[in-house]
JSON list of C-alpha atoms in Angstrom, two decimals:
[
{"chain": "A", "resi": 251, "resn": "MET", "atom": "CA", "xyz": [84.60, 49.21, 89.64]},
{"chain": "A", "resi": 252, "resn": "MET", "atom": "CA", "xyz": [86.62, 47.52, 86.63]},
{"chain": "A", "resi": 253, "resn": "ILE", "atom": "CA", "xyz": [85.76, 50.22, 84.13]},
{"chain": "A", "resi": 254, "resn": "TRP", "atom": "CA", "xyz": [87.13, 53.22, 86.47]},
{"chain": "A", "resi": 255, "resn": "CYS", "atom": "CA", "xyz": [90.20, 51.24, 87.19]},
{"chain": "A", "resi": 256, "resn": "TYR", "atom": "CA", "xyz": [90.99, 50.46, 83.28]},
{"chain": "A", "resi": 257, "resn": "GLY", "atom": "CA", "xyz": [90.25, 54.19, 82.69]},
{"chain": "A", "resi": 258, "resn": "LEU", "atom": "CA", "xyz": [92.81, 54.78, 85.61]},
{"chain": "A", "resi": 259, "resn": "GLN", "atom": "CA", "xyz": [94.91, 53.09, 84.32]},
{"chain": "A", "resi": 260, "resn": "ARG", "atom": "CA", "xyz": [95.19, 54.06, 80.40]},
{"chain": "A", "resi": 261, "resn": "ILE", "atom": "CA", "xyz": [95.73, 57.64, 81.95]},
{"chain": "A", "resi": 262, "resn": "VAL", "atom": "CA", "xyz": [98.31, 56.57, 84.43]},
{"chain": "A", "resi": 263, "resn": "GLU", "atom": "CA", "xyz": [100.59, 54.15, 82.48]},
{"chain": "A", "resi": 264, "resn": "PRO", "atom": "CA", "xyz": [102.29, 56.44, 80.05]},
{"chain": "A", "resi": 265, "resn": "LEU", "atom": "CA", "xyz": [102.63, 59.24, 82.45]},
{"chain": "A", "resi": 266, "resn": "ILE", "atom": "CA", "xyz": [104.65, 57.00, 84.57]},
{"chain": "A", "resi": 267, "resn": "ASN", "atom": "CA", "xyz": [105.85, 55.34, 81.42]},
{"chain": "A", "resi": 268, "resn": "ASP", "atom": "CA", "xyz": [107.29, 59.06, 80.19]},
{"chain": "A", "resi": 269, "resn": "LEU", "atom": "CA", "xyz": [108.24, 60.28, 83.58]},
{"chain": "A", "resi": 270, "resn": "LYS", "atom": "CA", "xyz": [110.63, 57.36, 84.93]},
{"chain": "A", "resi": 271, "resn": "ILE", "atom": "CA", "xyz": [113.65, 58.85, 83.46]},
{"chain": "A", "resi": 272, "resn": "CYS", "atom": "CA", "xyz": [115.86, 59.37, 86.27]},
{"chain": "A", "resi": 273, "resn": "HIS", "atom": "CA", "xyz": [116.93, 57.75, 89.81]},
{"chain": "A", "resi": 274, "resn": "LEU", "atom": "CA", "xyz": [116.51, 60.23, 92.32]},
{"chain": "A", "resi": 275, "resn": "SER", "atom": "CA", "xyz": [119.89, 60.09, 93.57]},
{"chain": "A", "resi": 276, "resn": "LEU", "atom": "CA", "xyz": [121.18, 61.34, 90.08]},
{"chain": "A", "resi": 277, "resn": "LYS", "atom": "CA", "xyz": [119.02, 63.93, 90.50]},
{"chain": "A", "resi": 278, "resn": "LEU", "atom": "CA", "xyz": [120.32, 65.13, 94.05]},
{"chain": "A", "resi": 279, "resn": "ARG", "atom": "CA", "xyz": [123.58, 64.98, 92.34]},
{"chain": "A", "resi": 280, "resn": "CYS", "atom": "CA", "xyz": [122.45, 66.95, 89.95]},
{"chain": "A", "resi": 281, "resn": "TYR", "atom": "CA", "xyz": [120.71, 69.50, 91.60]},
{"chain": "A", "resi": 282, "resn": "ARG", "atom": "CA", "xyz": [121.57, 72.71, 91.40]},
{"chain": "A", "resi": 283, "resn": "PHE", "atom": "CA", "xyz": [120.18, 75.70, 93.19]},
{"chain": "A", "resi": 284, "resn": "GLU", "atom": "CA", "xyz": [120.87, 78.91, 90.74]},
{"chain": "A", "resi": 285, "resn": "HIS", "atom": "CA", "xyz": [119.57, 81.98, 92.80]},
{"chain": "A", "resi": 286, "resn": "ASP", "atom": "CA", "xyz": [118.55, 83.70, 89.06]},
{"chain": "A", "resi": 287, "resn": "LYS", "atom": "CA", "xyz": [116.84, 80.44, 87.86]},
{"chain": "A", "resi": 288, "resn": "ARG", "atom": "CA", "xyz": [115.12, 80.03, 91.70]},
{"chain": "A", "resi": 289, "resn": "ILE", "atom": "CA", "xyz": [113.67, 83.96, 91.03]},
{"chain": "A", "resi": 290, "resn": "ASN", "atom": "CA", "xyz": [112.43, 82.96, 87.91]},
{"chain": "A", "resi": 291, "resn": "ILE", "atom": "CA", "xyz": [110.77, 79.79, 88.96]},
{"chain": "A", "resi": 292, "resn": "MET", "atom": "CA", "xyz": [109.30, 81.94, 92.06]},
{"chain": "A", "resi": 293, "resn": "ASN", "atom": "CA", "xyz": [107.02, 83.78, 89.94]},
{"chain": "A", "resi": 294, "resn": "GLU", "atom": "CA", "xyz": [106.09, 80.87, 87.62]},
{"chain": "A", "resi": 295, "resn": "ILE", "atom": "CA", "xyz": [104.72, 79.54, 91.23]},
{"chain": "A", "resi": 296, "resn": "ARG", "atom": "CA", "xyz": [101.12, 79.56, 91.46]},
{"chain": "A", "resi": 297, "resn": "SER", "atom": "CA", "xyz": [100.12, 81.64, 95.15]},
{"chain": "A", "resi": 298, "resn": "GLN", "atom": "CA", "xyz": [99.47, 79.00, 97.50]},
{"chain": "A", "resi": 299, "resn": "TYR", "atom": "CA", "xyz": [99.15, 78.41, 101.65]},
{"chain": "A", "resi": 300, "resn": "HIS", "atom": "CA", "xyz": [99.56, 75.62, 103.96]},
{"chain": "A", "resi": 301, "resn": "PHE", "atom": "CA", "xyz": [97.03, 75.56, 106.61]},
{"chain": "A", "resi": 302, "resn": "ARG", "atom": "CA", "xyz": [97.36, 73.71, 109.91]},
{"chain": "A", "resi": 303, "resn": "LYS", "atom": "CA", "xyz": [94.84, 73.86, 112.57]},
{"chain": "A", "resi": 304, "resn": "VAL", "atom": "CA", "xyz": [95.99, 73.95, 115.99]},
{"chain": "A", "resi": 305, "resn": "LYS", "atom": "CA", "xyz": [93.58, 73.61, 118.77]},
{"chain": "A", "resi": 306, "resn": "ASN", "atom": "CA", "xyz": [90.73, 76.37, 117.53]},
{"chain": "A", "resi": 307, "resn": "ASP", "atom": "CA", "xyz": [93.38, 78.17, 115.75]},
{"chain": "A", "resi": 308, "resn": "LEU", "atom": "CA", "xyz": [93.92, 78.09, 111.20]},
{"chain": "A", "resi": 309, "resn": "LEU", "atom": "CA", "xyz": [97.41, 78.86, 111.03]},
{"chain": "A", "resi": 310, "resn": "ILE", "atom": "CA", "xyz": [98.00, 79.83, 107.24]},
{"chain": "A", "resi": 311, "resn": "TRP", "atom": "CA", "xyz": [101.71, 80.04, 105.68]},
{"chain": "A", "resi": 312, "resn": "ASP", "atom": "CA", "xyz": [102.24, 81.75, 101.99]},
{"chain": "A", "resi": 313, "resn": "VAL", "atom": "CA", "xyz": [104.29, 78.59, 100.86]},
{"chain": "A", "resi": 314, "resn": "LYS", "atom": "CA", "xyz": [106.12, 81.27, 97.97]},
{"chain": "A", "resi": 315, "resn": "LYS", "atom": "CA", "xyz": [107.55, 83.12, 101.53]},
{"chain": "A", "resi": 316, "resn": "ILE", "atom": "CA", "xyz": [108.65, 79.89, 103.08]},
{"chain": "A", "resi": 317, "resn": "ILE", "atom": "CA", "xyz": [110.29, 78.29, 99.77]},
{"chain": "A", "resi": 318, "resn": "GLU", "atom": "CA", "xyz": [112.29, 81.87, 99.77]},
{"chain": "A", "resi": 319, "resn": "LEU", "atom": "CA", "xyz": [113.40, 81.09, 103.07]},
{"chain": "A", "resi": 320, "resn": "THR", "atom": "CA", "xyz": [114.61, 77.78, 102.43]},
{"chain": "A", "resi": 321, "resn": "LYS", "atom": "CA", "xyz": [116.46, 78.41, 99.22]},
{"chain": "A", "resi": 322, "resn": "ASN", "atom": "CA", "xyz": [120.02, 78.18, 100.87]},
{"chain": "A", "resi": 323, "resn": "ILE", "atom": "CA", "xyz": [119.60, 74.91, 102.84]},
{"chain": "A", "resi": 324, "resn": "LYS", "atom": "CA", "xyz": [120.90, 71.91, 101.01]},
{"chain": "A", "resi": 325, "resn": "PRO", "atom": "CA", "xyz": [118.06, 69.31, 100.46]},
{"chain": "A", "resi": 326, "resn": "LYS", "atom": "CA", "xyz": [118.55, 65.22, 101.35]},
{"chain": "A", "resi": 327, "resn": "ILE", "atom": "CA", "xyz": [117.05, 62.18, 100.16]},
{"chain": "A", "resi": 328, "resn": "ILE", "atom": "CA", "xyz": [114.41, 60.96, 102.30]},
{"chain": "A", "resi": 329, "resn": "ASN", "atom": "CA", "xyz": [112.51, 57.61, 102.45]},
{"chain": "A", "resi": 330, "resn": "LEU", "atom": "CA", "xyz": [108.95, 58.11, 101.66]},
{"chain": "A", "resi": 331, "resn": "THR", "atom": "CA", "xyz": [107.79, 55.93, 104.96]},
{"chain": "A", "resi": 332, "resn": "GLU", "atom": "CA", "xyz": [109.14, 59.01, 106.85]},
{"chain": "A", "resi": 333, "resn": "ILE", "atom": "CA", "xyz": [106.58, 61.51, 105.28]},
{"chain": "A", "resi": 334, "resn": "LYS", "atom": "CA", "xyz": [103.75, 60.94, 108.57]},
{"chain": "A", "resi": 335, "resn": "GLU", "atom": "CA", "xyz": [101.01, 62.23, 106.36]},
{"chain": "A", "resi": 336, "resn": "ILE", "atom": "CA", "xyz": [100.67, 59.98, 103.41]},
{"chain": "A", "resi": 337, "resn": "GLU", "atom": "CA", "xyz": [98.09, 57.94, 105.08]},
{"chain": "A", "resi": 338, "resn": "SER", "atom": "CA", "xyz": [96.06, 60.89, 106.23]},
{"chain": "A", "resi": 339, "resn": "GLU", "atom": "CA", "xyz": [92.93, 62.75, 104.85]},
{"chain": "A", "resi": 340, "resn": "TYR", "atom": "CA", "xyz": [95.25, 65.94, 103.81]},
{"chain": "A", "resi": 341, "resn": "TRP", "atom": "CA", "xyz": [93.63, 68.11, 101.93]},
{"chain": "A", "resi": 342, "resn": "TYR", "atom": "CA", "xyz": [90.42, 67.07, 103.29]},
{"chain": "A", "resi": 343, "resn": "ASP", "atom": "CA", "xyz": [90.52, 66.88, 107.16]},
{"chain": "A", "resi": 344, "resn": "SER", "atom": "CA", "xyz": [90.89, 70.79, 107.89]},
{"chain": "A", "resi": 345, "resn": "SER", "atom": "CA", "xyz": [88.97, 72.51, 105.38]},
{"chain": "A", "resi": 346, "resn": "SER", "atom": "CA", "xyz": [85.66, 73.20, 103.52]},
{"chain": "A", "resi": 347, "resn": "GLU", "atom": "CA", "xyz": [87.01, 71.44, 100.39]},
{"chain": "A", "resi": 348, "resn": "ARG", "atom": "CA", "xyz": [85.09, 68.05, 99.86]},
{"chain": "A", "resi": 349, "resn": "PRO", "atom": "CA", "xyz": [86.46, 65.49, 98.01]},
{"chain": "A", "resi": 350, "resn": "THR", "atom": "CA", "xyz": [84.06, 65.43, 95.23]},
{"chain": "A", "resi": 351, "resn": "CYS", "atom": "CA", "xyz": [85.18, 64.13, 91.86]},
{"chain": "A", "resi": 352, "resn": "LYS", "atom": "CA", "xyz": [86.33, 67.43, 90.45]},
{"chain": "A", "resi": 353, "resn": "ASN", "atom": "CA", "xyz": [88.15, 68.26, 93.67]},
{"chain": "A", "resi": 354, "resn": "ILE", "atom": "CA", "xyz": [89.81, 64.91, 92.73]},
{"chain": "A", "resi": 355, "resn": "VAL", "atom": "CA", "xyz": [90.59, 65.54, 89.17]},
{"chain": "A", "resi": 356, "resn": "ASP", "atom": "CA", "xyz": [92.12, 68.72, 90.19]},
{"chain": "A", "resi": 357, "resn": "HIS", "atom": "CA", "xyz": [94.49, 67.34, 92.66]},
{"chain": "A", "resi": 358, "resn": "MET", "atom": "CA", "xyz": [95.18, 64.24, 89.73]},
{"chain": "A", "resi": 359, "resn": "ARG", "atom": "CA", "xyz": [96.25, 67.42, 87.24]},
{"chain": "A", "resi": 360, "resn": "LEU", "atom": "CA", "xyz": [98.47, 69.18, 89.97]},
{"chain": "A", "resi": 361, "resn": "ILE", "atom": "CA", "xyz": [100.07, 65.75, 90.68]},
{"chain": "A", "resi": 362, "resn": "ASN", "atom": "CA", "xyz": [100.37, 64.74, 86.96]},
{"chain": "A", "resi": 363, "resn": "ASN", "atom": "CA", "xyz": [102.37, 68.73, 86.50]},
{"chain": "A", "resi": 364, "resn": "ALA", "atom": "CA", "xyz": [103.95, 67.76, 89.71]},
{"chain": "A", "resi": 365, "resn": "ASP", "atom": "CA", "xyz": [107.70, 68.32, 89.22]},
{"chain": "A", "resi": 366, "resn": "LEU", "atom": "CA", "xyz": [110.15, 66.30, 91.40]},
{"chain": "A", "resi": 367, "resn": "LYS", "atom": "CA", "xyz": [113.02, 67.81, 90.87]},
{"chain": "A", "resi": 368, "resn": "TYR", "atom": "CA", "xyz": [112.32, 70.30, 93.52]},
{"chain": "A", "resi": 369, "resn": "PRO", "atom": "CA", "xyz": [112.41, 69.23, 97.13]},
{"chain": "A", "resi": 370, "resn": "ILE", "atom": "CA", "xyz": [109.07, 69.19, 99.44]},
{"chain": "A", "resi": 371, "resn": "ILE", "atom": "CA", "xyz": [109.49, 71.09, 102.71]},
{"chain": "A", "resi": 372, "resn": "LEU", "atom": "CA", "xyz": [108.78, 69.54, 105.97]},
{"chain": "A", "resi": 373, "resn": "CYS", "atom": "CA", "xyz": [108.54, 71.40, 109.44]},
{"chain": "A", "resi": 374, "resn": "LYS", "atom": "CA", "xyz": [110.75, 70.03, 112.09]},
{"chain": "A", "resi": 375, "resn": "GLU", "atom": "CA", "xyz": [108.08, 67.26, 113.25]},
{"chain": "A", "resi": 376, "resn": "GLY", "atom": "CA", "xyz": [108.43, 66.08, 109.41]},
{"chain": "A", "resi": 377, "resn": "LYS", "atom": "CA", "xyz": [105.03, 67.13, 108.48]},
{"chain": "A", "resi": 378, "resn": "ILE", "atom": "CA", "xyz": [104.41, 68.58, 104.89]},
{"chain": "A", "resi": 379, "resn": "ILE", "atom": "CA", "xyz": [104.66, 72.34, 104.52]},
{"chain": "A", "resi": 380, "resn": "ASP", "atom": "CA", "xyz": [104.57, 71.90, 100.71]},
{"chain": "A", "resi": 381, "resn": "GLY", "atom": "CA", "xyz": [105.00, 69.66, 98.39]},
{"chain": "A", "resi": 382, "resn": "MET", "atom": "CA", "xyz": [102.07, 66.62, 99.12]},
{"chain": "A", "resi": 383, "resn": "HIS", "atom": "CA", "xyz": [101.44, 66.52, 95.25]},
{"chain": "A", "resi": 384, "resn": "ARG", "atom": "CA", "xyz": [105.17, 65.89, 94.43]},
{"chain": "A", "resi": 385, "resn": "VAL", "atom": "CA", "xyz": [104.61, 63.27, 97.32]},
{"chain": "A", "resi": 386, "resn": "CYS", "atom": "CA", "xyz": [101.74, 61.53, 95.48]},
{"chain": "A", "resi": 387, "resn": "LYS", "atom": "CA", "xyz": [103.49, 61.81, 91.80]},
{"chain": "A", "resi": 388, "resn": "ALA", "atom": "CA", "xyz": [106.29, 60.07, 93.89]},
{"chain": "A", "resi": 389, "resn": "LEU", "atom": "CA", "xyz": [104.20, 57.46, 94.96]},
{"chain": "A", "resi": 390, "resn": "LEU", "atom": "CA", "xyz": [101.99, 57.01, 92.00]},
{"chain": "A", "resi": 391, "resn": "LEU", "atom": "CA", "xyz": [105.75, 56.39, 90.00]},
{"chain": "A", "resi": 392, "resn": "ASN", "atom": "CA", "xyz": [106.86, 53.88, 92.93]},
{"chain": "A", "resi": 393, "resn": "ASN", "atom": "CA", "xyz": [109.68, 55.34, 93.96]},
{"chain": "A", "resi": 394, "resn": "LYS", "atom": "CA", "xyz": [110.73, 54.74, 97.68]},
{"chain": "A", "resi": 395, "resn": "GLU", "atom": "CA", "xyz": [112.47, 58.32, 97.91]},
{"chain": "A", "resi": 396, "resn": "ILE", "atom": "CA", "xyz": [112.28, 62.16, 97.45]},
{"chain": "A", "resi": 397, "resn": "LEU", "atom": "CA", "xyz": [114.28, 64.90, 97.33]},
{"chain": "A", "resi": 398, "resn": "ALA", "atom": "CA", "xyz": [113.45, 67.16, 100.95]},
{"chain": "A", "resi": 399, "resn": "ILE", "atom": "CA", "xyz": [114.31, 69.88, 102.93]},
{"chain": "A", "resi": 400, "resn": "TYR", "atom": "CA", "xyz": [113.88, 70.07, 106.95]},
{"chain": "A", "resi": 401, "resn": "LEU", "atom": "CA", "xyz": [113.23, 73.44, 108.68]},
{"chain": "A", "resi": 402, "resn": "GLU", "atom": "CA", "xyz": [115.34, 73.35, 111.97]},
{"chain": "A", "resi": 403, "resn": "GLU", "atom": "CA", "xyz": [113.19, 76.13, 112.95]},
{"chain": "A", "resi": 404, "resn": "ASP", "atom": "CA", "xyz": [109.27, 76.99, 113.63]},
{"chain": "A", "resi": 405, "resn": "ILE", "atom": "CA", "xyz": [108.23, 79.52, 111.11]},
{"chain": "A", "resi": 406, "resn": "LYS", "atom": "CA", "xyz": [105.86, 82.24, 112.48]},
{"chain": "A", "resi": 407, "resn": "PRO", "atom": "CA", "xyz": [102.55, 81.70, 110.72]},
{"chain": "A", "resi": 408, "resn": "HIS", "atom": "CA", "xyz": [101.78, 84.66, 108.15]},
{"chain": "A", "resi": 409, "resn": "PHE", "atom": "CA", "xyz": [98.01, 84.57, 108.98]},
{"chain": "A", "resi": 410, "resn": "ILE", "atom": "CA", "xyz": [95.86, 83.60, 111.81]},
{"chain": "A", "resi": 411, "resn": "ASN", "atom": "CA", "xyz": [91.92, 82.73, 111.46]},
{"chain": "A", "resi": 412, "resn": "VAL", "atom": "CA", "xyz": [91.71, 84.48, 108.17]},
{"chain": "A", "resi": 413, "resn": "ASP", "atom": "CA", "xyz": [88.85, 83.15, 106.17]},
{"chain": "A", "resi": 414, "resn": "VAL", "atom": "CA", "xyz": [90.51, 81.67, 102.86]},
{"chain": "A", "resi": 415, "resn": "SER", "atom": "CA", "xyz": [88.36, 83.69, 100.99]},
{"chain": "A", "resi": 416, "resn": "GLU", "atom": "CA", "xyz": [90.27, 86.90, 101.94]},
{"chain": "A", "resi": 417, "resn": "LEU", "atom": "CA", "xyz": [93.76, 85.49, 101.17]},
{"chain": "A", "resi": 418, "resn": "PRO", "atom": "CA", "xyz": [95.58, 87.28, 98.75]},
{"chain": "A", "resi": 419, "resn": "TYR", "atom": "CA", "xyz": [95.68, 85.06, 95.37]}
]
């Protein structure tokens, strides 16, 4: 166990030192939503989906479409303690994914590459639709707050009960 912790510490400490550049409040003040830049960023975002199991149905939202819907909503700073899913099995509770070493490393890469200048998106119940890797990065950096956009209305799912392998990526 000590070897693993030491190895993880060697990986994480340089990242923390490199990434602790600004305070979140400064990021919010510096946050500029420029439509042209947003379009370029949208082209760079990997295809991804938000899944939620409701009763016997698997509801699926296209994250790019949700980001586009939120482009004119000003983000606010929220405390990480407001995020209900921090203590959940977020990526593994309703999917066929299992927390294998490779899968965990894949998520670690996404966490390391996450950019905290982009707000997370929460549904009106406070559940994450987009941004859990950013939340994990904020936790890793010992941040107390994060930029967030709350959706005020429910968004209809883009797919219902579609096999994950059939989604367009």
